[in-house]
Amino acid sequence: MQQVAEDAPARVLIVAGSDSSGGAGIQADIKTVTMLGGYAMTAVTAITAQNTVEVAEVEALEGWLIERQIEVTLSDIGADVVKTGLLPTRAAVKAVCKALGGARLPIVVDPVLVATTGGRLADGQVARALVEDLIPRAALVTPNMPEAAALTGIHVETVDDFGKVADVLLAFGAAAVLVKGGHLESERVQDLLRTADGEEYWFESERIETRSTHGTGCTLASAIACGIGEGLTLRHAVARAREYVLEALRRAPGFGQGRGPLGHTHPLSALRERAER
Ligand code: PLP
């Protein structure tokens, strides 16, 4: 029997790929969850050799191994929330769905297809597999604009198109969608959160001028998942996660010659908030 402390951290199971440069993928996820006071567990789906300039190699792990990492971890420690990032093949998507089986865990799906540096990470069948198998069980899907286009066929040109994207993903069965506007060429960044229950919130923030944006999607989704695991409302989890990413962008160390990593290790408004609750 487990003897779990009363103030034990939220257990976040991250299902994602390794980024050797440490900026995105599992490395970004673990840093984020840890800095937000959560407990990070991982099921690795792929190993990439990459840096801030290019994705040099992607080696997908076999479905059975992804499945076993999830099963074995859940059967002992359990989880409060699952976050998926890169699922490189259809088999990986299937493995995740199978391993999560009847577990009634909230799943945050970051539909990663392409790296910030432009390199393809997932094969051509993944978008469809996500739509058919994983998005219908998602508590939240967090597409950026290229991902929204790949999943829904809608090419977003302005924020007026965000609602259409959200509605298509909700129709696929997601419980909520966060459409991210970071790729629009606008002075301020707007994201739309829409839920199947009919709730809608717009989030808006300054745009931070930096080329260090590698891992922003992973970081945001992991931060949201951590909040959900703690029991925050979806709206509050998204608001806190955006705040965490903004500060990490401001504190980017400037490493690498291309799209550099964020500064994940910043002191936490989030922890402060948690202590106040
Ligand atoms: N997952 C892995 C393993 C990656 O290497 C990357 C990007 O390089 C991503 C996810 C997505 O990164 P981002 O958060 O920048 O969209």
Coordinates of C-alpha atoms and ligand atoms in Angstrom, one line a residue:
M1 CA 0.0 0.0 0.0
Q2 CA 1.2 3.5 -0.8
Q3 CA 1.7 6.0 2.1
V4 CA 1.2 9.2 0.2
A5 CA 2.0 12.4 2.0
E6 CA -0.9 14.8 2.4
D7 CA 0.9 17.6 0.5
A8 CA 2.2 15.2 -2.2
P9 CA 2.8 16.8 -5.6
A10 CA 0.5 16.3 -8.6
R11 CA 1.6 13.2 -10.5
V12 CA 2.0 14.1 -14.2
L13 CA 2.7 11.3 -16.7
I14 CA 4.4 12.8 -19.7
V15 CA 4.3 10.7 -22.9
A16 CA 6.7 12.5 -25.3
G17 CA 9.9 12.4 -27.2
S18 CA 13.4 13.2 -26.1
D19 CA 15.1 16.4 -27.4
S20 CA 18.9 16.0 -27.0
S21 CA 19.3 19.8 -26.9
G22 CA 17.1 20.0 -23.8
G23 CA 14.8 22.8 -25.1
A24 CA 11.7 20.9 -26.0
G25 CA 10.2 17.4 -25.6
I26 CA 10.5 15.4 -22.5
Q27 CA 13.3 17.6 -21.2
A28 CA 11.2 20.7 -21.3
D29 CA 8.3 18.8 -19.8
I30 CA 10.2 17.6 -16.8
K31 CA 11.7 21.0 -16.1
T32 CA 8.3 22.6 -16.3
V33 CA 6.5 20.1 -14.1
T34 CA 9.3 20.2 -11.6
M35 CA 9.4 24.0 -11.4
L36 CA 5.6 24.1 -10.9
G37 CA 5.9 21.7 -8.0
G38 CA 4.6 18.6 -9.7
Y39 CA 6.0 15.1 -9.9
A40 CA 7.1 14.2 -13.5
M41 CA 7.0 10.7 -14.8
T42 CA 7.8 9.8 -18.4
A43 CA 7.0 7.4 -21.2
V44 CA 9.5 8.1 -23.9
T45 CA 8.1 7.8 -27.5
A46 CA 11.1 8.7 -29.6
I47 CA 14.7 9.7 -29.3
T48 CA 15.7 12.7 -31.4
A49 CA 19.2 14.0 -32.1
Q50 CA 18.6 17.7 -32.5
N51 CA 19.8 21.2 -31.6
T52 CA 18.5 24.7 -31.9
V53 CA 19.0 24.6 -35.7
E54 CA 17.9 21.2 -37.0
V55 CA 16.4 17.9 -36.2
A56 CA 19.1 15.5 -37.4
E57 CA 17.6 12.1 -36.4
V58 CA 14.3 10.8 -35.1
E59 CA 14.1 7.2 -33.9
A60 CA 10.6 6.2 -32.9
L61 CA 10.3 3.6 -30.2
E62 CA 8.1 0.6 -30.8
G63 CA 4.5 0.7 -29.6
W64 CA 4.8 -2.1 -27.1
L65 CA 7.6 -0.3 -25.2
I66 CA 5.6 2.9 -25.0
E67 CA 2.7 0.9 -23.8
R68 CA 4.7 -0.9 -21.1
Q69 CA 6.3 2.4 -19.8
I70 CA 2.8 3.7 -19.2
E71 CA 1.3 0.5 -17.8
V72 CA 4.1 -0.2 -15.4
T73 CA 4.2 3.3 -14.1
L74 CA 0.5 3.7 -13.7
S75 CA 0.2 0.3 -12.0
D76 CA 2.4 1.4 -9.2
I77 CA 2.5 5.1 -8.7
G78 CA -0.6 6.1 -10.7
A79 CA -1.1 9.6 -12.1
D80 CA -3.4 12.6 -11.7
V81 CA -3.0 13.7 -15.3
V82 CA -1.4 12.6 -18.6
K83 CA 0.3 14.9 -21.1
T84 CA 1.1 13.7 -24.6
G85 CA 3.6 15.4 -26.8
L86 CA 5.4 13.8 -29.8
L87 CA 3.7 10.5 -30.8
P88 CA 5.9 9.8 -33.9
T89 CA 3.8 7.0 -35.5
R90 CA 0.3 5.7 -35.7
A91 CA 1.5 2.7 -33.6
A92 CA 2.6 5.1 -30.9
V93 CA -0.8 6.8 -30.8
K94 CA -2.5 3.3 -30.7
A95 CA -0.1 2.2 -27.9
V96 CA -1.0 5.3 -25.8
C97 CA -4.7 4.7 -26.2
K98 CA -4.4 1.0 -25.4
A99 CA -2.2 1.6 -22.3
L100 CA -4.5 4.3 -20.9
G101 CA -7.4 1.9 -21.6
G102 CA -10.1 2.4 -19.0
A103 CA -8.0 4.7 -16.8
R104 CA -10.2 7.8 -16.3
L105 CA -7.4 10.3 -16.4
P106 CA -7.5 13.7 -17.9
I107 CA -5.3 13.8 -21.0
V108 CA -3.7 17.0 -22.3
V109 CA -2.9 16.4 -26.0
D110 CA -0.2 18.6 -27.5
P111 CA -0.5 17.5 -31.2
V112 CA 3.2 17.8 -32.0
L113 CA 4.0 17.2 -35.7
V114 CA 6.9 19.5 -36.6
A115 CA 9.7 21.0 -34.6
T116 CA 10.1 24.7 -34.1
T117 CA 13.2 24.5 -36.3
G118 CA 11.0 23.2 -39.1
G119 CA 12.1 19.5 -39.0
R120 CA 9.3 16.9 -39.3
L121 CA 9.0 14.8 -36.1
A122 CA 5.9 12.7 -36.7
D123 CA 5.1 10.6 -39.8
G124 CA 2.3 11.4 -42.2
Q125 CA -0.3 9.1 -40.5
V126 CA -0.1 10.7 -37.1
A127 CA -2.5 13.6 -37.6
R128 CA -5.2 11.2 -38.7
A129 CA -4.5 8.8 -35.8
L130 CA -4.7 11.6 -33.3
V131 CA -8.1 12.7 -34.7
E132 CA -9.5 9.2 -34.7
D133 CA -8.1 7.7 -31.6
L134 CA -6.7 10.2 -29.1
I135 CA -8.5 13.5 -29.5
P136 CA -11.8 11.9 -28.7
R137 CA -10.5 11.1 -25.2
A138 CA -8.7 14.4 -24.6
A139 CA -9.5 16.7 -21.8
L140 CA -7.7 19.4 -23.7
V141 CA -6.0 19.7 -27.1
T142 CA -3.5 22.5 -27.6
P143 CA -2.8 23.1 -31.4
N144 CA -0.7 25.9 -32.7
M145 CA -1.7 27.1 -36.2
P146 CA 0.3 24.7 -38.3
E147 CA -1.0 21.8 -36.2
A148 CA -4.6 23.2 -36.4
A149 CA -4.3 23.1 -40.2
A150 CA -3.0 19.5 -40.2
L151 CA -5.7 18.3 -37.9
T152 CA -8.7 20.2 -39.2
G153 CA -7.7 21.4 -42.7
I154 CA -8.5 25.0 -41.6
H155 CA -5.7 27.5 -42.5
V156 CA -6.0 30.1 -39.9
E157 CA -5.3 33.6 -41.1
T158 CA -6.7 35.7 -38.3
V159 CA -8.1 35.2 -34.8
D160 CA -11.5 35.2 -36.3
D161 CA -10.7 31.7 -37.6
F162 CA -9.9 30.3 -34.1
G163 CA -13.5 29.5 -33.2
K164 CA -13.8 27.3 -36.4
V165 CA -10.7 25.3 -35.5
A166 CA -12.0 24.8 -31.9
D167 CA -15.4 23.7 -33.1
V168 CA -14.0 21.1 -35.4
L169 CA -11.8 19.6 -32.7
L170 CA -14.7 19.7 -30.2
A171 CA -16.7 17.8 -32.8
F172 CA -14.0 15.2 -33.0
G173 CA -14.7 14.6 -29.3
A174 CA -12.2 16.7 -27.3
A175 CA -13.6 18.1 -24.1
A176 CA -11.8 21.4 -24.6
V177 CA -9.5 23.1 -27.1
L178 CA -6.8 25.8 -26.7
V179 CA -6.1 27.4 -30.1
K180 CA -2.7 29.2 -29.8
G181 CA -2.1 32.3 -31.8
G182 CA 1.7 32.6 -31.3
H183 CA 2.3 32.0 -35.0
L184 CA 0.2 34.9 -36.2
E185 CA 2.1 38.1 -37.0
S186 CA 0.3 40.2 -34.4
E187 CA 1.6 42.6 -31.9
R188 CA -0.1 40.8 -29.0
V189 CA -0.6 37.0 -28.6
Q190 CA -4.1 35.8 -28.3
D191 CA -5.2 32.2 -27.5
L192 CA -8.8 30.9 -27.4
L193 CA -10.0 28.3 -24.9
R194 CA -13.3 26.8 -25.8
T195 CA -15.0 23.8 -24.1
A196 CA -17.6 21.3 -25.1
D197 CA -19.7 22.7 -22.2
G198 CA -19.9 26.0 -24.1
E199 CA -17.4 28.0 -22.0
E200 CA -15.1 30.3 -23.9
Y201 CA -12.2 32.5 -22.7
W202 CA -9.7 34.6 -24.7
F203 CA -6.2 35.0 -23.2
E204 CA -4.1 37.9 -24.4
S205 CA -0.5 38.9 -23.6
E206 CA 2.4 40.9 -24.9
R207 CA 4.6 39.3 -27.7
I208 CA 8.1 38.8 -26.4
E209 CA 10.6 39.4 -29.2
T210 CA 13.1 36.6 -29.0
R211 CA 14.4 33.8 -31.2
S212 CA 14.4 31.5 -28.2
T213 CA 11.0 29.8 -28.8
H214 CA 12.1 26.2 -28.9
G215 CA 9.8 24.2 -26.6
T216 CA 7.2 26.8 -26.0
G217 CA 4.4 24.4 -27.0
C218 CA 5.7 21.5 -24.8
T219 CA 6.2 23.9 -21.9
L220 CA 2.7 25.4 -22.1
A221 CA 1.0 22.0 -22.4
S222 CA 3.0 20.5 -19.5
A223 CA 2.3 23.5 -17.3
I224 CA -1.4 23.3 -18.0
A225 CA -1.4 19.5 -17.3
C226 CA 0.4 20.2 -14.0
G227 CA -2.3 22.7 -13.0
I228 CA -5.1 20.2 -14.0
G229 CA -3.3 17.6 -11.8
E230 CA -3.4 19.9 -8.9
G231 CA -7.1 20.5 -9.3
L232 CA -7.0 24.0 -10.8
T233 CA -9.9 24.9 -13.1
L234 CA -9.0 24.6 -16.8
R235 CA -9.1 28.4 -17.1
H236 CA -6.8 28.9 -14.1
A237 CA -4.4 26.2 -15.3
V238 CA -4.1 27.8 -18.7
A239 CA -3.7 31.3 -17.3
R240 CA -0.9 30.2 -14.9
A241 CA 0.8 28.2 -17.7
R242 CA 0.8 31.2 -20.0
E243 CA 2.3 33.3 -17.2
Y244 CA 5.0 30.6 -16.7
V245 CA 5.9 30.5 -20.4
L246 CA 6.0 34.2 -20.7
E247 CA 8.5 34.5 -17.9
A248 CA 10.5 31.6 -19.3
L249 CA 10.6 33.5 -22.7
R250 CA 11.9 36.6 -20.9
R251 CA 14.5 34.6 -19.2
A252 CA 15.7 32.6 -22.2
P253 CA 19.5 32.1 -21.8
G254 CA 20.3 32.6 -25.5
F255 CA 21.9 29.3 -26.1
G256 CA 22.4 27.9 -29.6
Q257 CA 22.6 29.5 -33.0
G258 CA 19.0 28.9 -34.0
R259 CA 15.7 28.7 -32.0
G260 CA 17.1 28.6 -28.5
P261 CA 15.6 27.1 -25.4
L262 CA 13.5 28.9 -22.7
G263 CA 14.7 29.8 -19.3
H264 CA 12.7 27.2 -17.4
T265 CA 14.3 27.7 -14.0
H266 CA 12.6 30.9 -12.9
P267 CA 11.2 31.6 -9.4
L268 CA 7.6 30.7 -9.2
S269 CA 4.6 32.8 -9.1
A270 CA 2.9 29.5 -9.5
L271 CA 4.2 28.1 -6.2
R272 CA 3.4 31.4 -4.6
E273 CA -0.2 31.0 -5.8
R274 CA -0.4 27.4 -4.7
A275 CA 0.8 28.4 -1.2
E276 CA -1.9 31.0 -1.0
R277 CA -4.7 28.7 -1.9
Ligands
PLP1 N1 8.8 17.1 -28.9 C1 10.0 16.9 -29.3 C2 10.7 15.6 -29.0 C3 10.7 17.9 -30.0 O1 11.9 17.7 -30.4 C4 10.0 19.1 -30.3 C5 10.6 20.2 -31.0 O2 11.7 20.2 -31.4 C6 8.7 19.2 -29.9 C7 8.1 18.2 -29.2 C8 7.8 20.5 -30.1 O3 8.5 21.6 -29.7 P1 7.7 23.0 -29.5 O4 7.3 23.0 -28.1 O5 8.7 24.0 -29.8 O6 6.5 23.0 -30.4

